[in-house]
mmCIF file of C-alpha atoms and ligand atoms in Angstrom:
data_model
loop_
_atom_site.group_PDB
_atom_site.id
_atom_site.type_symbol
_atom_site.label_atom_id
_atom_site.label_comp_id
_atom_site.label_asym_id
_atom_site.label_seq_id
_atom_site.Cartn_x
_atom_site.Cartn_y
_atom_site.Cartn_z
ATOM 1 C CA MET A 137 0.000 0.000 0.000
ATOM 2 C CA GLU A 138 1.246 3.498 -0.816
ATOM 3 C CA VAL A 139 0.556 6.500 1.426
ATOM 4 C CA ALA A 140 1.832 10.037 0.703
ATOM 5 C CA GLY A 141 4.403 8.671 -1.730
ATOM 6 C CA PHE A 142 5.799 6.019 0.646
ATOM 7 C CA ARG A 143 5.250 2.285 0.421
ATOM 8 C CA ILE A 144 3.911 1.041 3.763
ATOM 9 C CA PRO A 145 5.362 -2.405 4.587
ATOM 10 C CA GLU A 146 2.826 -5.236 4.475
ATOM 11 C CA GLU A 147 3.381 -6.162 8.146
ATOM 12 C CA VAL A 148 2.502 -2.589 9.152
ATOM 13 C CA VAL A 149 -0.637 -2.649 6.984
ATOM 14 C CA GLY A 150 -1.479 -5.948 8.731
ATOM 15 C CA ILE A 151 -0.950 -4.462 12.205
ATOM 16 C CA ARG A 152 -3.255 -1.543 11.431
ATOM 17 C CA GLU A 153 -5.900 -3.937 10.107
ATOM 18 C CA ASP A 154 -5.572 -6.164 13.210
ATOM 19 C CA ILE A 155 -6.225 -3.129 15.414
ATOM 20 C CA ARG A 156 -9.037 -1.772 13.226
ATOM 21 C CA SER A 157 -10.836 -5.126 13.080
ATOM 22 C CA MET A 158 -10.249 -5.715 16.832
ATOM 23 C CA ARG A 159 -8.276 -8.920 16.275
ATOM 24 C CA VAL A 160 -5.834 -7.130 18.545
ATOM 25 C CA ARG A 161 -7.698 -5.056 21.094
ATOM 26 C CA GLY A 162 -7.509 -3.469 24.535
ATOM 27 C CA ALA A 163 -5.812 -0.104 24.985
ATOM 28 C CA GLY A 164 -2.522 -1.430 26.353
ATOM 29 C CA ARG A 165 -2.108 -4.087 23.722
ATOM 30 C CA ILE A 166 -2.847 -1.789 20.808
ATOM 31 C CA ALA A 167 -0.351 0.722 22.191
ATOM 32 C CA ARG A 168 2.404 -1.910 22.330
ATOM 33 C CA TYR A 169 1.426 -3.182 18.891
ATOM 34 C CA GLY A 170 1.425 0.374 17.484
ATOM 35 C CA ALA A 171 4.922 1.069 18.815
ATOM 36 C CA THR A 172 6.117 -2.249 17.384
ATOM 37 C CA ALA A 173 4.688 -1.273 13.975
ATOM 38 C CA LEU A 174 7.026 1.736 13.897
ATOM 39 C CA ALA A 175 10.055 -0.417 14.730
ATOM 40 C CA LEU A 176 9.075 -2.814 11.936
ATOM 41 C CA ALA A 177 8.622 0.085 9.524
ATOM 42 C CA ALA A 178 12.059 1.453 10.463
ATOM 43 C CA GLU A 179 13.654 -1.924 9.776
ATOM 44 C CA ARG A 180 11.879 -2.162 6.392
ATOM 45 C CA PHE A 181 12.819 1.356 5.205
ATOM 46 C CA PRO A 182 13.700 0.765 1.563
ATOM 47 C CA GLY A 183 16.566 3.283 1.586
ATOM 48 C CA GLY A 184 16.905 7.011 1.027
ATOM 49 C CA THR A 185 18.076 10.139 2.787
ATOM 50 C CA LEU A 186 17.756 10.881 6.513
ATOM 51 C CA GLU A 187 15.089 13.462 5.718
ATOM 52 C CA GLU A 188 13.131 10.890 3.755
ATOM 53 C CA PHE A 189 13.422 8.409 6.635
ATOM 54 C CA VAL A 190 11.972 10.900 9.126
ATOM 55 C CA LYS A 191 9.142 11.805 6.735
ATOM 56 C CA TYR A 192 8.473 8.087 6.123
ATOM 57 C CA ILE A 193 8.252 7.381 9.889
ATOM 58 C CA GLU A 194 5.850 10.321 10.268
ATOM 59 C CA VAL A 195 3.648 8.943 7.495
ATOM 60 C CA VAL A 196 3.661 5.466 9.078
ATOM 61 C CA ALA A 197 2.918 7.049 12.481
ATOM 62 C CA ASP A 198 -0.204 8.796 11.114
ATOM 63 C CA PHE A 199 -1.232 5.612 9.345
ATOM 64 C CA VAL A 200 -0.988 3.558 12.571
ATOM 65 C CA ARG A 201 -2.582 6.253 14.780
ATOM 66 C CA SER A 202 -5.683 6.304 12.604
ATOM 67 C CA ALA A 203 -6.487 2.610 13.177
ATOM 68 C CA ARG A 204 -8.950 3.333 16.009
ATOM 69 C CA PRO A 205 -9.917 6.716 17.429
ATOM 70 C CA THR A 206 -10.677 6.363 21.149
ATOM 71 C CA ALA A 207 -7.841 4.640 23.025
ATOM 72 C CA VAL A 208 -5.354 7.483 23.492
ATOM 73 C CA SER A 209 -2.714 4.901 24.359
ATOM 74 C CA LEU A 210 -2.242 4.348 20.632
ATOM 75 C CA PRO A 211 -1.354 7.937 19.617
ATOM 76 C CA ASN A 212 0.615 8.292 22.873
ATOM 77 C CA ALA A 213 2.693 5.196 22.084
ATOM 78 C CA VAL A 214 3.312 6.316 18.508
ATOM 79 C CA SER A 215 4.213 9.845 19.608
ATOM 80 C CA TYR A 216 6.532 8.434 22.282
ATOM 81 C CA VAL A 217 8.585 6.812 19.511
ATOM 82 C CA VAL A 218 8.407 9.686 16.985
ATOM 83 C CA SER A 219 9.303 12.324 19.575
ATOM 84 C CA ARG A 220 12.402 10.351 20.601
ATOM 85 C CA LEU A 221 13.496 10.134 16.968
ATOM 86 C CA LYS A 222 13.132 13.882 16.512
ATOM 87 C CA ARG A 223 14.741 14.829 19.795
ATOM 88 C CA GLY A 224 17.584 12.374 19.208
ATOM 89 C CA ARG A 225 18.867 14.459 16.236
ATOM 90 C CA PRO A 226 20.273 11.469 14.339
ATOM 91 C CA GLN A 227 23.049 12.123 11.816
ATOM 92 C CA THR A 228 22.525 9.046 9.626
ATOM 93 C CA VAL A 229 19.649 6.804 8.546
ATOM 94 C CA GLU A 230 21.229 3.950 10.514
ATOM 95 C CA GLU A 231 21.266 6.037 13.698
ATOM 96 C CA ALA A 232 17.679 7.114 13.103
ATOM 97 C CA ARG A 233 16.578 3.537 12.538
ATOM 98 C CA GLU A 234 18.205 2.459 15.818
ATOM 99 C CA MET A 235 16.496 5.298 17.690
ATOM 100 C CA VAL A 236 13.065 4.206 16.471
ATOM 101 C CA VAL A 237 13.685 0.531 17.288
ATOM 102 C CA ARG A 238 15.089 1.402 20.735
ATOM 103 C CA ALA A 239 12.225 3.759 21.588
ATOM 104 C CA ALA A 240 9.619 1.175 20.546
ATOM 105 C CA ARG A 241 11.286 -1.501 22.709
ATOM 106 C CA GLU A 242 11.519 0.945 25.589
ATOM 107 C CA PHE A 243 7.805 1.719 25.328
ATOM 108 C CA VAL A 244 6.810 -1.964 25.234
ATOM 109 C CA ALA A 245 8.990 -2.748 28.268
ATOM 110 C CA TYR A 246 7.616 0.260 30.161
ATOM 111 C CA SER A 247 4.077 -0.779 29.350
ATOM 112 C CA GLU A 248 4.547 -4.382 30.472
ATOM 113 C CA ASN A 249 6.181 -3.303 33.723
ATOM 114 C CA ALA A 250 3.438 -0.749 34.326
ATOM 115 C CA VAL A 251 0.792 -3.472 34.240
ATOM 116 C CA LYS A 252 2.793 -5.517 36.774
ATOM 117 C CA THR A 253 3.074 -2.544 39.123
ATOM 118 C CA ILE A 254 -0.643 -1.777 38.742
ATOM 119 C CA ALA A 255 -1.410 -5.395 39.689
ATOM 120 C CA GLN A 256 0.555 -4.985 42.925
ATOM 121 C CA LEU A 257 -0.857 -1.566 43.814
ATOM 122 C CA GLY A 258 -4.393 -2.532 42.852
ATOM 123 C CA ALA A 259 -4.352 -5.768 44.847
ATOM 124 C CA ARG A 260 -3.649 -3.718 47.989
ATOM 125 C CA ARG A 261 -7.046 -2.065 47.529
ATOM 126 C CA ILE A 262 -8.853 -5.403 47.560
ATOM 127 C CA GLU A 263 -9.753 -6.782 50.982
ATOM 128 C CA ARG A 264 -10.060 -10.385 52.069
ATOM 129 C CA GLY A 265 -13.474 -11.807 51.104
ATOM 130 C CA ASP A 266 -14.281 -9.101 48.523
ATOM 131 C CA THR A 267 -16.727 -9.839 45.732
ATOM 132 C CA LEU A 268 -15.740 -7.937 42.608
ATOM 133 C CA MET A 269 -17.309 -6.943 39.331
ATOM 134 C CA THR A 270 -15.528 -6.138 36.097
ATOM 135 C CA HIS A 271 -16.542 -5.121 32.602
ATOM 136 C CA CYS A 272 -15.204 -5.948 29.137
ATOM 137 C CA HIS A 273 -11.670 -7.338 28.973
ATOM 138 C CA SER A 274 -8.914 -5.213 30.400
ATOM 139 C CA THR A 275 -5.436 -6.666 30.847
ATOM 140 C CA ALA A 276 -4.724 -4.184 33.653
ATOM 141 C CA SER A 277 -7.942 -5.077 35.517
ATOM 142 C CA VAL A 278 -7.385 -8.807 35.073
ATOM 143 C CA ALA A 279 -3.841 -8.343 36.430
ATOM 144 C CA VAL A 280 -5.190 -6.609 39.561
ATOM 145 C CA ILE A 281 -7.846 -9.274 40.143
ATOM 146 C CA VAL A 282 -5.445 -12.179 39.561
ATOM 147 C CA GLU A 283 -2.878 -10.693 41.953
ATOM 148 C CA ALA A 284 -5.563 -10.136 44.619
ATOM 149 C CA HIS A 285 -6.740 -13.717 44.053
ATOM 150 C CA ARG A 286 -3.179 -15.017 44.519
ATOM 151 C CA GLN A 287 -3.107 -13.159 47.805
ATOM 152 C CA GLY A 288 -6.242 -15.073 48.798
ATOM 153 C CA LYS A 289 -8.480 -12.005 48.930
ATOM 154 C CA VAL A 290 -11.077 -12.561 46.202
ATOM 155 C CA ALA A 291 -14.312 -14.392 47.009
ATOM 156 C CA ARG A 292 -15.741 -14.281 43.476
ATOM 157 C CA VAL A 293 -15.860 -12.061 40.434
ATOM 158 C CA PHE A 294 -18.966 -11.091 38.473
ATOM 159 C CA VAL A 295 -18.070 -10.609 34.808
ATOM 160 C CA LYS A 296 -20.462 -8.889 32.403
ATOM 161 C CA GLU A 297 -20.663 -10.425 28.965
ATOM 162 C CA THR A 298 -20.160 -6.975 27.346
ATOM 163 C CA ARG A 299 -22.242 -6.850 24.226
ATOM 164 C CA PRO A 300 -21.903 -6.532 21.314
ATOM 165 C CA ALA A 301 -18.374 -7.978 21.044
ATOM 166 C CA PHE A 302 -18.545 -10.182 24.178
ATOM 167 C CA GLN A 303 -15.082 -9.360 25.522
ATOM 168 C CA GLY A 304 -16.424 -10.404 28.951
ATOM 169 C CA LEU A 305 -16.036 -13.982 27.803
ATOM 170 C CA ILE A 306 -12.281 -13.458 27.419
ATOM 171 C CA THR A 307 -12.132 -12.084 30.965
ATOM 172 C CA ALA A 308 -14.225 -14.945 32.359
ATOM 173 C CA ARG A 309 -11.966 -17.506 30.661
ATOM 174 C CA GLU A 310 -8.731 -15.852 31.822
ATOM 175 C CA LEU A 311 -9.902 -15.509 35.423
ATOM 176 C CA ALA A 312 -11.298 -19.043 35.588
ATOM 177 C CA ARG A 313 -7.973 -20.397 34.272
ATOM 178 C CA GLU A 314 -6.279 -18.681 37.203
ATOM 179 C CA GLY A 315 -8.643 -20.455 39.580
ATOM 180 C CA VAL A 316 -10.805 -17.405 40.344
ATOM 181 C CA GLU A 317 -14.463 -18.137 41.076
ATOM 182 C CA VAL A 318 -16.249 -16.465 38.168
ATOM 183 C CA VAL A 319 -19.905 -15.650 37.542
ATOM 184 C CA LEU A 320 -20.776 -14.546 34.009
ATOM 185 C CA ILE A 321 -23.871 -12.351 33.743
ATOM 186 C CA PRO A 322 -25.655 -10.513 30.910
ATOM 187 C CA ASP A 323 -25.063 -6.768 30.843
ATOM 188 C CA SER A 324 -28.668 -6.126 31.792
ATOM 189 C CA ALA A 325 -28.183 -7.952 35.138
ATOM 190 C CA VAL A 326 -25.674 -5.424 36.497
ATOM 191 C CA ARG A 327 -27.955 -3.564 38.880
ATOM 192 C CA HIS A 328 -29.634 -6.787 39.970
ATOM 193 C CA TYR A 329 -26.320 -8.150 41.280
ATOM 194 C CA MET A 330 -24.669 -4.918 42.367
ATOM 195 C CA LYS A 331 -25.837 -5.290 45.985
ATOM 196 C CA ARG A 332 -23.497 -8.295 46.275
ATOM 197 C CA ILE A 333 -20.482 -6.361 44.999
ATOM 198 C CA ASP A 334 -17.828 -4.763 47.219
ATOM 199 C CA LYS A 335 -15.620 -3.334 44.491
ATOM 200 C CA VAL A 336 -15.713 -2.740 40.760
ATOM 201 C CA VAL A 337 -12.446 -2.897 38.809
ATOM 202 C CA VAL A 338 -12.417 -1.658 35.212
ATOM 203 C CA GLY A 339 -9.826 -0.522 32.693
ATOM 204 C CA ALA A 340 -9.515 2.665 30.650
ATOM 205 C CA ASP A 341 -9.060 3.635 27.028
ATOM 206 C CA ALA A 342 -8.535 7.252 27.923
ATOM 207 C CA VAL A 343 -8.454 9.351 31.074
ATOM 208 C CA ALA A 344 -9.303 13.016 30.604
ATOM 209 C CA ALA A 345 -7.679 15.914 32.452
ATOM 210 C CA ASN A 346 -10.796 16.283 34.646
ATOM 211 C CA GLY A 347 -10.555 12.630 35.726
ATOM 212 C CA ALA A 348 -13.376 11.345 33.514
ATOM 213 C CA VAL A 349 -12.657 7.842 32.277
ATOM 214 C CA VAL A 350 -13.456 6.637 28.780
ATOM 215 C CA ASN A 351 -13.860 2.872 28.662
ATOM 216 C CA LYS A 352 -15.950 0.174 26.983
ATOM 217 C CA ILE A 353 -19.587 1.120 26.481
ATOM 218 C CA GLY A 354 -21.567 0.261 29.612
ATOM 219 C CA THR A 355 -18.814 1.204 32.067
ATOM 220 C CA SER A 356 -20.693 4.339 33.106
ATOM 221 C CA LEU A 357 -23.797 2.273 33.906
ATOM 222 C CA VAL A 358 -21.749 -0.070 36.086
ATOM 223 C CA ALA A 359 -20.322 2.964 37.883
ATOM 224 C CA LEU A 360 -23.792 4.458 38.327
ATOM 225 C CA ALA A 361 -25.161 1.238 39.816
ATOM 226 C CA ALA A 362 -22.045 0.945 42.012
ATOM 227 C CA LYS A 363 -22.519 4.456 43.376
ATOM 228 C CA GLU A 364 -26.125 3.695 44.234
ATOM 229 C CA ALA A 365 -25.077 0.484 46.024
ATOM 230 C CA ARG A 366 -22.025 2.152 47.628
ATOM 231 C CA ALA A 367 -19.587 -0.232 45.991
ATOM 232 C CA ARG A 368 -16.169 1.259 45.275
ATOM 233 C CA VAL A 369 -15.070 1.827 41.684
ATOM 234 C CA TYR A 370 -11.406 1.432 40.770
ATOM 235 C CA VAL A 371 -9.952 2.118 37.334
ATOM 236 C CA ALA A 372 -6.729 0.301 36.438
ATOM 237 C CA SER A 373 -4.896 2.497 33.941
ATOM 238 C CA GLU A 374 -1.326 2.986 32.839
ATOM 239 C CA THR A 375 -0.405 6.681 32.579
ATOM 240 C CA TYR A 376 -0.041 6.527 28.784
ATOM 241 C CA LYS A 377 -3.837 6.241 28.715
ATOM 242 C CA PHE A 378 -4.094 9.773 30.102
ATOM 243 C CA SER A 379 -4.968 12.135 27.278
ATOM 244 C CA PRO A 380 -2.672 15.163 26.969
ATOM 245 C CA TYR A 381 -5.053 16.623 24.385
ATOM 246 C CA THR A 382 -7.820 16.975 26.981
ATOM 247 C CA ILE A 383 -5.779 19.401 29.043
ATOM 248 C CA ILE A 384 -6.419 21.994 26.350
ATOM 249 C CA GLY A 385 -10.107 21.133 26.227
ATOM 250 C CA GLU A 386 -10.150 18.536 23.446
ATOM 251 C CA LEU A 387 -12.822 15.871 23.769
ATOM 252 C CA VAL A 388 -12.017 12.173 23.505
ATOM 253 C CA PRO A 389 -13.659 10.919 20.299
ATOM 254 C CA ILE A 390 -16.062 8.019 20.856
ATOM 255 C CA GLU A 391 -15.698 5.312 18.231
ATOM 256 C CA MET A 392 -18.880 4.300 16.392
ATOM 257 C CA ARG A 393 -18.612 0.823 14.873
ATOM 258 C CA ASP A 394 -20.607 -1.040 12.288
ATOM 259 C CA PRO A 395 -24.289 -1.833 13.079
ATOM 260 C CA THR A 396 -23.685 -5.424 11.930
ATOM 261 C CA GLU A 397 -21.798 -5.958 15.212
ATOM 262 C CA VAL A 398 -25.164 -5.418 16.941
ATOM 263 C CA VAL A 399 -27.612 -7.170 14.558
ATOM 264 C CA GLU A 400 -27.238 -9.424 11.513
ATOM 265 C CA ARG A 401 -26.930 -7.838 8.084
ATOM 266 C CA GLU A 402 -30.156 -9.626 6.999
ATOM 267 C CA TRP A 403 -32.071 -8.124 9.916
ATOM 268 C CA LEU A 404 -30.863 -4.672 8.927
ATOM 269 C CA ALA A 405 -31.985 -5.284 5.339
ATOM 270 C CA GLU A 406 -35.406 -6.490 6.501
ATOM 271 C CA ASN A 407 -35.903 -3.459 8.758
ATOM 272 C CA PRO A 408 -34.780 -0.424 6.762
ATOM 273 C CA GLY A 409 -36.782 1.888 9.044
ATOM 274 C CA VAL A 410 -34.584 1.074 12.052
ATOM 275 C CA GLU A 411 -31.388 2.953 12.745
ATOM 276 C CA VAL A 412 -28.893 0.826 14.679
ATOM 277 C CA LEU A 413 -26.219 2.690 16.630
ATOM 278 C CA ASN A 414 -23.071 1.061 17.952
ATOM 279 C CA PRO A 415 -21.020 3.424 20.132
ATOM 280 C CA VAL A 416 -18.271 1.312 21.667
ATOM 281 C CA PHE A 417 -17.059 3.529 24.517
ATOM 282 C CA ASP A 418 -18.667 5.813 27.065
ATOM 283 C CA VAL A 419 -17.575 8.411 29.592
ATOM 284 C CA THR A 420 -17.719 7.862 33.350
ATOM 285 C CA PRO A 421 -17.554 11.180 35.213
ATOM 286 C CA PRO A 422 -14.940 11.502 37.991
ATOM 287 C CA GLU A 423 -17.629 11.629 40.732
ATOM 288 C CA TYR A 424 -18.337 7.960 40.034
ATOM 289 C CA ILE A 425 -14.736 6.839 40.424
ATOM 290 C CA ASP A 426 -13.018 6.239 43.765
ATOM 291 C CA ALA A 427 -9.467 5.982 42.469
ATOM 292 C CA ILE A 428 -7.341 5.401 39.411
ATOM 293 C CA ILE A 429 -4.633 2.807 39.896
ATOM 294 C CA THR A 430 -1.609 3.818 37.823
ATOM 295 C CA GLU A 431 1.962 2.516 37.776
ATOM 296 C CA LEU A 432 2.972 5.744 39.536
ATOM 297 C CA GLY A 433 0.546 5.269 42.379
ATOM 298 C CA VAL A 434 -3.134 5.235 43.245
ATOM 299 C CA VAL A 435 -4.624 8.654 42.590
ATOM 300 C CA PRO A 436 -8.059 10.222 42.924
ATOM 301 C CA PRO A 437 -9.533 11.010 39.480
ATOM 302 C CA GLN A 438 -9.257 14.710 40.369
ATOM 303 C CA ALA A 439 -5.461 14.334 40.211
ATOM 304 C CA ALA A 440 -5.520 13.371 36.504
ATOM 305 C CA ALA A 441 -4.357 16.828 35.421
ATOM 306 C CA LEU A 442 -1.364 16.554 37.780
ATOM 307 C CA ILE A 443 -0.348 13.256 36.179
ATOM 308 C CA LEU A 444 -0.570 14.884 32.763
ATOM 309 C CA ILE A 445 1.590 17.808 33.831
ATOM 310 C CA GLU A 446 4.090 15.554 35.602
ATOM 311 C CA GLU A 447 4.310 12.842 32.935
ATOM 312 C CA TYR A 448 3.802 14.729 29.693
ATOM 313 C CA GLY A 449 5.000 18.143 30.709
ATOM 314 C CA VAL A 450 1.861 19.606 29.174
ATOM 315 C CA THR A 451 0.203 22.598 30.752
ATOM 316 C CA PRO A 452 -3.004 24.274 29.621
ATOM 317 C CA VAL A 453 -0.964 27.306 28.559
ATOM 318 C CA SER A 454 1.774 25.771 26.447
ATOM 319 C CA PRO A 455 1.300 22.091 25.726
ATOM 320 C CA GLU A 456 3.822 22.080 22.907
ATOM 321 C CA LEU A 457 6.727 23.543 24.910
ATOM 322 C CA HIS A 458 7.645 20.728 27.269
ATOM 323 C CA SER A 459 5.928 17.553 26.220
ATOM 324 C CA SER A 460 7.977 14.392 26.409
ATOM 325 C CA TYR A 461 5.358 12.392 24.509
ATOM 326 C CA LEU A 462 3.833 14.715 21.916
ATOM 327 C CA ASP A 463 5.569 15.222 18.588
ATOM 328 C CA PRO A 464 7.572 18.443 18.615
ATOM 329 C CA GLY A 465 6.138 18.987 15.104
HETATM 330 C C1 RUB B 546 -11.389 -2.597 25.516
HETATM 331 C C2 RUB B 546 -11.640 -1.805 26.761
HETATM 332 C C3 RUB B 546 -10.702 -2.031 27.908
HETATM 333 C C4 RUB B 546 -9.590 -0.956 27.865
HETATM 334 C C5 RUB B 546 -8.456 -1.266 28.825
HETATM 335 O O1 RUB B 546 -12.149 -2.158 24.422
HETATM 336 O O2 RUB B 546 -12.501 -0.960 26.830
HETATM 337 O O3 RUB B 546 -11.363 -1.911 29.138
HETATM 338 O O4 RUB B 546 -9.054 -0.903 26.548
HETATM 339 O O5 RUB B 546 -7.866 -2.481 28.456
HETATM 340 P P1 RUB B 546 -11.968 -2.885 22.990
HETATM 341 P P2 RUB B 546 -6.344 -2.846 28.864
HETATM 342 O O6 RUB B 546 -12.257 -4.333 23.199
HETATM 343 O O7 RUB B 546 -12.954 -2.210 22.097
HETATM 344 O O8 RUB B 546 -10.540 -2.636 22.543
HETATM 345 O O9 RUB B 546 -6.299 -2.814 30.354
HETATM 346 O O10 RUB B 546 -6.152 -4.222 28.286
HETATM 347 O O11 RUB B 546 -5.459 -1.840 28.246
#
């Protein structure tokens, strides 16, 4: 495939398609996959000047970033790599290539370690005998629950099936394999069972500067039911899921996917008068969240802006001046 005059390597086209089609999904995984795509692209650079290499990496970066719109971990991971290339001021194509490969590896290692730290910090928030609920499939949430289970704290976990893509089934399988007592319920049974729940643990695709959490559609309903039942809500999120763009008032785009993920194509054809909507993420306001468990510590959602300033160097006044993640342009 050719984009802006550059041939995009087949493996990179494949990675973007895997993310777009949700063969590879979950905010952390797509971030690691996105960073890896840049390393692959760097290794496959067909040859040319240093300037051409940098332009080529920028084109690949845009191509990868556009795979899915909501999980900010993807653009953050890509920008992490591109910004290190630009700041590194390479003198040769070989040097530039090494910088991209190194930065991608660094990001993947950071990300994997972050999930391990979150598991440890999150497990401390679970108390012996707790019944938990989770939503969708989040590697960070599963890591917290599994660690708490290993510490003998978890009584059972209610897992919502998470229509329309049924990622809850992945969670149920992973937890059951670890020996956790799992109960799988339809999404519509959330409020019915909430009175049995002590704590909710969910993941994040994006955390906004005001502490609002964007996660799989239905998360906000779980949080609402949890607030009513006085169950605590914890969000397990690596800091690269915090959105630097929101500090200057940008909204997190909510991905709309194909109606055929909700109903069969034939049903759609038979019922042309029905509009089927398939938003795949929603926003949980900070008032519904007790804490966000990050690799840097457990923070109240209201501290999200501080994490953004600390980690990304962005401030509402001059986001482009200090950022360690955003492309310098
Ligand atoms: C997945 C989802 C997950 C977050 C966090 O949505 O909403 O809760 O991405 O996951 P989708 P993780 O299935 O549409 O990608 O903790 O694995 O990063």
